[in-house]
Amino acid sequence: GKGGDGAGTVRGSAVTSSVAKGVSEPKDDSATAEVINALADLFQEKMAIANQRKQDSNAMFIKGDYRGSLAKYREIESMMMLLSRKVESELEEVKSLANPKVTLENDAGARMAGSNETVMEALLQAVLVELIEALRMAGICYGRLKQSAEELTSLERALKICDKHGSAMSRVALLKVETLNAIGTHQMRYTSASDAVKTLEAARLAVVELKKEQVPGAERPEASCLTNLGTAYSKIGESTKALEVMACALEMKRRVGTPMEVGTTAINMAGLHRQNSDNDGAMAMYEEALESVEKAEKEGDGNVELKKAALVNLHNMCEFELPVMTFNENDGGGNAAAAAREGRPTELAKEQLANYARAATYRAKLGQIVKDIGRSAPGCDCPICLDTIKGSEAPVLSDDHKAPPHETRVIVLPCLHFMHVECYAKSNRDQCPVCREAV
């Protein structure tokens, strides 16, 4: 507390790793200690409010209430902006006064010698981190609300603060990388992929410098940056570069990311493989994405949209997008003819049936998702020909080892409506014939 001898304690917030306590030694300037104590009390009060606002905002964001989440982040922004101005002003005053030594104690209990100025700078960094994060998240909320101009304005304000303070404050420098990453994503959506590449490459270079300085925590924002950079390169037609960058991102996510982050990056990489007609690579990435999201589900952090995307792509690739061979056609070595004479299926036929069986497994999981979201389970009629759609069963070889009829194969659209492949091929492929959702 505040004592008559001028000694004081700076009581920081648990959300900061910079400073929790600062005890003046010796009691050289009681006025300075009083300033620090007053700011510490104000800091702790505002941080407690900000933490509650963030919890409320995060809950709203997860539920899709982006407008409510935005309002909370704007409240944090306003609060931290006023607090940062006050701390900066007092810091200038402290710099002109005597600077007795203090002991700093961070949240981990580590102690180091410093000055009152050091304590004030630690407080300022903690406030700026909250301000930048509030601006960045407000920008993301604006993006979800399709308010692109406001999104960019909020992100650029965050970046301006990062540019001003990032060279001296490592945590602010890390947030600069995340802010550049968000701006690059915005540019991919609204301006040009070429602009996004430049912005994301700048973020990548910033991370390189942080890693040279051995700043902890640099790998996570680097992985996110590389994921978006890979997407940007693919949009400007540099597929080889895109795959190279995305592979680096996935490797980092496997080391330091959550299962959901691994799954998201794997889905993105699968899309790049498909663009390059690499079905094997795409299947491997979709399978990793599905495995990751199912692991996240067990940990209470699942995402049904990501799971749905992985399953739909895996199902459709196995059911009809992988090369389809007739069961007794020549496979290049005369094996098919011999197999036909001996009354057994060719290796190609076995492989194709294996793909159909895998598709049936994925279709069963998709059917469960359909039930979970409250729709009628698949297995009724094709909405186009009105014939029965097969459920989770896999095709089997006929007595003469011929392929199942093509019209029995099923496509699953992103909206989770099931129909025969051949029926869908005869319809308007730009939208689902049932719900009219764009495909």
PDB file of C-alpha atoms in Angstrom, residues 171-302:
ATOM      1  CA  ARG A 171       4.863  -7.738 -27.198  1.00  0.00           C
ATOM      2  CA  VAL A 172       3.739  -4.804 -29.332  1.00  0.00           C
ATOM      3  CA  ALA A 173       6.079  -6.010 -32.084  1.00  0.00           C
ATOM      4  CA  LEU A 174       4.368  -9.411 -32.009  1.00  0.00           C
ATOM      5  CA  LEU A 175       0.973  -7.749 -32.329  1.00  0.00           C
ATOM      6  CA  LYS A 176       2.273  -5.855 -35.351  1.00  0.00           C
ATOM      7  CA  VAL A 177       2.775  -9.179 -37.110  1.00  0.00           C
ATOM      8  CA  GLU A 178      -0.791 -10.253 -36.280  1.00  0.00           C
ATOM      9  CA  THR A 179      -2.156  -6.885 -37.424  1.00  0.00           C
ATOM     10  CA  LEU A 180      -0.274  -7.049 -40.739  1.00  0.00           C
ATOM     11  CA  ASN A 181      -1.654 -10.565 -41.134  1.00  0.00           C
ATOM     12  CA  ALA A 182      -5.219  -9.275 -40.678  1.00  0.00           C
ATOM     13  CA  ILE A 183      -4.622  -6.437 -43.145  1.00  0.00           C
ATOM     14  CA  GLY A 184      -3.251  -8.911 -45.698  1.00  0.00           C
ATOM     15  CA  THR A 185      -6.376 -11.037 -45.311  1.00  0.00           C
ATOM     16  CA  HIS A 186      -8.515  -7.930 -45.876  1.00  0.00           C
ATOM     17  CA  GLN A 187      -6.555  -7.103 -49.034  1.00  0.00           C
ATOM     18  CA  MET A 188      -7.118 -10.595 -50.403  1.00  0.00           C
ATOM     19  CA  ARG A 189     -10.860 -10.108 -50.013  1.00  0.00           C
ATOM     20  CA  TYR A 190     -11.295  -6.514 -51.138  1.00  0.00           C
ATOM     21  CA  THR A 191      -8.308  -5.134 -53.057  1.00  0.00           C
ATOM     22  CA  SER A 192      -5.779  -7.477 -54.650  1.00  0.00           C
ATOM     23  CA  ALA A 193      -3.822 -10.623 -53.852  1.00  0.00           C
ATOM     24  CA  SER A 194      -0.653  -8.860 -55.022  1.00  0.00           C
ATOM     25  CA  ASP A 195      -1.094  -6.204 -52.314  1.00  0.00           C
ATOM     26  CA  ALA A 196      -1.733  -8.984 -49.812  1.00  0.00           C
ATOM     27  CA  VAL A 197       1.511 -10.730 -50.774  1.00  0.00           C
ATOM     28  CA  LYS A 198       3.484  -7.522 -50.109  1.00  0.00           C
ATOM     29  CA  THR A 199       1.820  -6.977 -46.729  1.00  0.00           C
ATOM     30  CA  LEU A 200       2.206 -10.591 -45.628  1.00  0.00           C
ATOM     31  CA  GLU A 201       5.834 -10.709 -46.765  1.00  0.00           C
ATOM     32  CA  ALA A 202       6.407  -7.619 -44.584  1.00  0.00           C
ATOM     33  CA  ALA A 203       4.881  -9.513 -41.678  1.00  0.00           C
ATOM     34  CA  ARG A 204       7.100 -12.477 -42.448  1.00  0.00           C
ATOM     35  CA  LEU A 205      10.229 -10.290 -42.396  1.00  0.00           C
ATOM     36  CA  ALA A 206       9.127  -8.748 -39.104  1.00  0.00           C
ATOM     37  CA  VAL A 207       8.910 -12.232 -37.592  1.00  0.00           C
ATOM     38  CA  VAL A 208      12.395 -13.065 -38.863  1.00  0.00           C
ATOM     39  CA  GLU A 209      13.752 -10.050 -36.975  1.00  0.00           C
ATOM     40  CA  LEU A 210      11.887 -11.030 -33.809  1.00  0.00           C
ATOM     41  CA  LYS A 211      13.299 -14.552 -33.989  1.00  0.00           C
ATOM     42  CA  LYS A 212      16.807 -13.141 -34.426  1.00  0.00           C
ATOM     43  CA  GLU A 213      16.251 -11.248 -31.185  1.00  0.00           C
ATOM     44  CA  GLN A 214      14.919 -14.475 -29.638  1.00  0.00           C
ATOM     45  CA  VAL A 215      11.572 -12.899 -28.757  1.00  0.00           C
ATOM     46  CA  PRO A 216       9.410 -15.675 -27.269  1.00  0.00           C
ATOM     47  CA  GLY A 217       6.085 -16.478 -28.907  1.00  0.00           C
ATOM     48  CA  ALA A 218       7.057 -15.469 -32.454  1.00  0.00           C
ATOM     49  CA  GLU A 219       6.315 -18.846 -34.055  1.00  0.00           C
ATOM     50  CA  ARG A 220       2.524 -18.799 -33.618  1.00  0.00           C
ATOM     51  CA  PRO A 221       1.892 -15.510 -35.481  1.00  0.00           C
ATOM     52  CA  GLU A 222       4.464 -16.609 -38.060  1.00  0.00           C
ATOM     53  CA  ALA A 223       2.485 -19.792 -38.765  1.00  0.00           C
ATOM     54  CA  SER A 224      -0.743 -17.812 -39.265  1.00  0.00           C
ATOM     55  CA  CYS A 225       1.061 -15.352 -41.517  1.00  0.00           C
ATOM     56  CA  LEU A 226       2.500 -18.153 -43.663  1.00  0.00           C
ATOM     57  CA  THR A 227      -0.929 -19.784 -44.011  1.00  0.00           C
ATOM     58  CA  ASN A 228      -2.400 -16.584 -45.451  1.00  0.00           C
ATOM     59  CA  LEU A 229       0.714 -15.914 -47.529  1.00  0.00           C
ATOM     60  CA  GLY A 230       0.359 -19.329 -49.143  1.00  0.00           C
ATOM     61  CA  THR A 231      -3.259 -18.533 -50.031  1.00  0.00           C
ATOM     62  CA  ALA A 232      -2.220 -15.154 -51.462  1.00  0.00           C
ATOM     63  CA  TYR A 233       0.483 -16.733 -53.639  1.00  0.00           C
ATOM     64  CA  SER A 234      -2.049 -19.235 -54.964  1.00  0.00           C
ATOM     65  CA  LYS A 235      -4.377 -16.390 -55.932  1.00  0.00           C
ATOM     66  CA  ILE A 236      -1.680 -14.760 -58.072  1.00  0.00           C
ATOM     67  CA  GLY A 237      -0.923 -18.072 -59.781  1.00  0.00           C
ATOM     68  CA  GLU A 238       2.313 -19.004 -57.983  1.00  0.00           C
ATOM     69  CA  SER A 239       1.183 -22.475 -56.949  1.00  0.00           C
ATOM     70  CA  THR A 240       4.663 -23.890 -56.283  1.00  0.00           C
ATOM     71  CA  LYS A 241       5.527 -21.003 -53.971  1.00  0.00           C
ATOM     72  CA  ALA A 242       2.108 -21.304 -52.334  1.00  0.00           C
ATOM     73  CA  LEU A 243       2.606 -24.983 -51.492  1.00  0.00           C
ATOM     74  CA  GLU A 244       6.119 -24.350 -50.195  1.00  0.00           C
ATOM     75  CA  VAL A 245       4.950 -21.587 -47.856  1.00  0.00           C
ATOM     76  CA  MET A 246       1.844 -23.491 -46.728  1.00  0.00           C
ATOM     77  CA  ALA A 247       3.920 -26.585 -45.937  1.00  0.00           C
ATOM     78  CA  CYS A 248       6.106 -24.474 -43.627  1.00  0.00           C
ATOM     79  CA  ALA A 249       2.957 -23.100 -41.964  1.00  0.00           C
ATOM     80  CA  LEU A 250       1.519 -26.579 -41.393  1.00  0.00           C
ATOM     81  CA  GLU A 251       4.758 -27.839 -39.883  1.00  0.00           C
ATOM     82  CA  MET A 252       4.768 -24.908 -37.435  1.00  0.00           C
ATOM     83  CA  LYS A 253       1.111 -25.432 -36.546  1.00  0.00           C
ATOM     84  CA  ARG A 254       1.833 -29.080 -35.772  1.00  0.00           C
ATOM     85  CA  ARG A 255       4.506 -27.944 -33.298  1.00  0.00           C
ATOM     86  CA  VAL A 256       2.876 -24.978 -31.585  1.00  0.00           C
ATOM     87  CA  GLY A 257      -0.732 -24.792 -32.763  1.00  0.00           C
ATOM     88  CA  THR A 258      -3.988 -26.234 -31.496  1.00  0.00           C
ATOM     89  CA  PRO A 259      -5.702 -29.139 -33.290  1.00  0.00           C
ATOM     90  CA  MET A 260      -8.169 -26.636 -34.778  1.00  0.00           C
ATOM     91  CA  GLU A 261      -5.326 -24.525 -36.168  1.00  0.00           C
ATOM     92  CA  VAL A 262      -3.713 -27.611 -37.669  1.00  0.00           C
ATOM     93  CA  GLY A 263      -7.048 -28.601 -39.219  1.00  0.00           C
ATOM     94  CA  THR A 264      -7.643 -25.177 -40.743  1.00  0.00           C
ATOM     95  CA  THR A 265      -4.184 -25.063 -42.317  1.00  0.00           C
ATOM     96  CA  ALA A 266      -4.520 -28.631 -43.595  1.00  0.00           C
ATOM     97  CA  ILE A 267      -7.842 -27.728 -45.282  1.00  0.00           C
ATOM     98  CA  ASN A 268      -6.181 -24.763 -46.994  1.00  0.00           C
ATOM     99  CA  MET A 269      -3.295 -26.909 -48.159  1.00  0.00           C
ATOM    100  CA  ALA A 270      -5.691 -29.550 -49.493  1.00  0.00           C
ATOM    101  CA  GLY A 271      -7.259 -26.867 -51.676  1.00  0.00           C
ATOM    102  CA  LEU A 272      -3.839 -26.020 -53.125  1.00  0.00           C
ATOM    103  CA  HIS A 273      -3.178 -29.689 -53.923  1.00  0.00           C
ATOM    104  CA  ARG A 274      -6.529 -29.914 -55.713  1.00  0.00           C
ATOM    105  CA  GLN A 275      -5.670 -26.846 -57.781  1.00  0.00           C
ATOM    106  CA  ASN A 276      -2.539 -28.713 -58.877  1.00  0.00           C
ATOM    107  CA  SER A 277      -4.578 -31.886 -59.653  1.00  0.00           C
ATOM    108  CA  ASP A 278      -2.731 -33.728 -56.880  1.00  0.00           C
ATOM    109  CA  ASN A 279      -5.541 -35.932 -55.581  1.00  0.00           C
ATOM    110  CA  ASP A 280      -3.291 -37.964 -53.292  1.00  0.00           C
ATOM    111  CA  GLY A 281      -1.916 -34.836 -51.642  1.00  0.00           C
ATOM    112  CA  ALA A 282      -5.398 -33.380 -51.261  1.00  0.00           C
ATOM    113  CA  MET A 283      -6.799 -36.570 -49.727  1.00  0.00           C
ATOM    114  CA  ALA A 284      -3.940 -36.724 -47.206  1.00  0.00           C
ATOM    115  CA  MET A 285      -4.551 -33.117 -46.128  1.00  0.00           C
ATOM    116  CA  TYR A 286      -8.337 -33.524 -45.853  1.00  0.00           C
ATOM    117  CA  GLU A 287      -7.793 -36.637 -43.742  1.00  0.00           C
ATOM    118  CA  GLU A 288      -5.385 -34.753 -41.458  1.00  0.00           C
ATOM    119  CA  ALA A 289      -7.907 -31.931 -41.172  1.00  0.00           C
ATOM    120  CA  LEU A 290     -10.664 -34.381 -40.196  1.00  0.00           C
ATOM    121  CA  GLU A 291      -8.418 -36.120 -37.665  1.00  0.00           C
ATOM    122  CA  SER A 292      -7.459 -32.756 -36.151  1.00  0.00           C
ATOM    123  CA  VAL A 293     -11.017 -31.455 -35.841  1.00  0.00           C
ATOM    124  CA  GLU A 294     -12.200 -34.725 -34.290  1.00  0.00           C
ATOM    125  CA  LYS A 295      -9.363 -34.440 -31.782  1.00  0.00           C
ATOM    126  CA  ALA A 296     -10.434 -30.852 -31.069  1.00  0.00           C
ATOM    127  CA  GLU A 297     -14.023 -32.066 -30.517  1.00  0.00           C
ATOM    128  CA  LYS A 298     -12.822 -34.402 -27.785  1.00  0.00           C
ATOM    129  CA  GLU A 299     -11.046 -31.437 -26.172  1.00  0.00           C
ATOM    130  CA  GLY A 300     -14.196 -29.316 -26.325  1.00  0.00           C
ATOM    131  CA  ASP A 301     -12.910 -27.088 -29.127  1.00  0.00           C
ATOM    132  CA  GLY A 302     -14.570 -28.534 -32.220  1.00  0.00           C
TER     133      GLY A 302
END
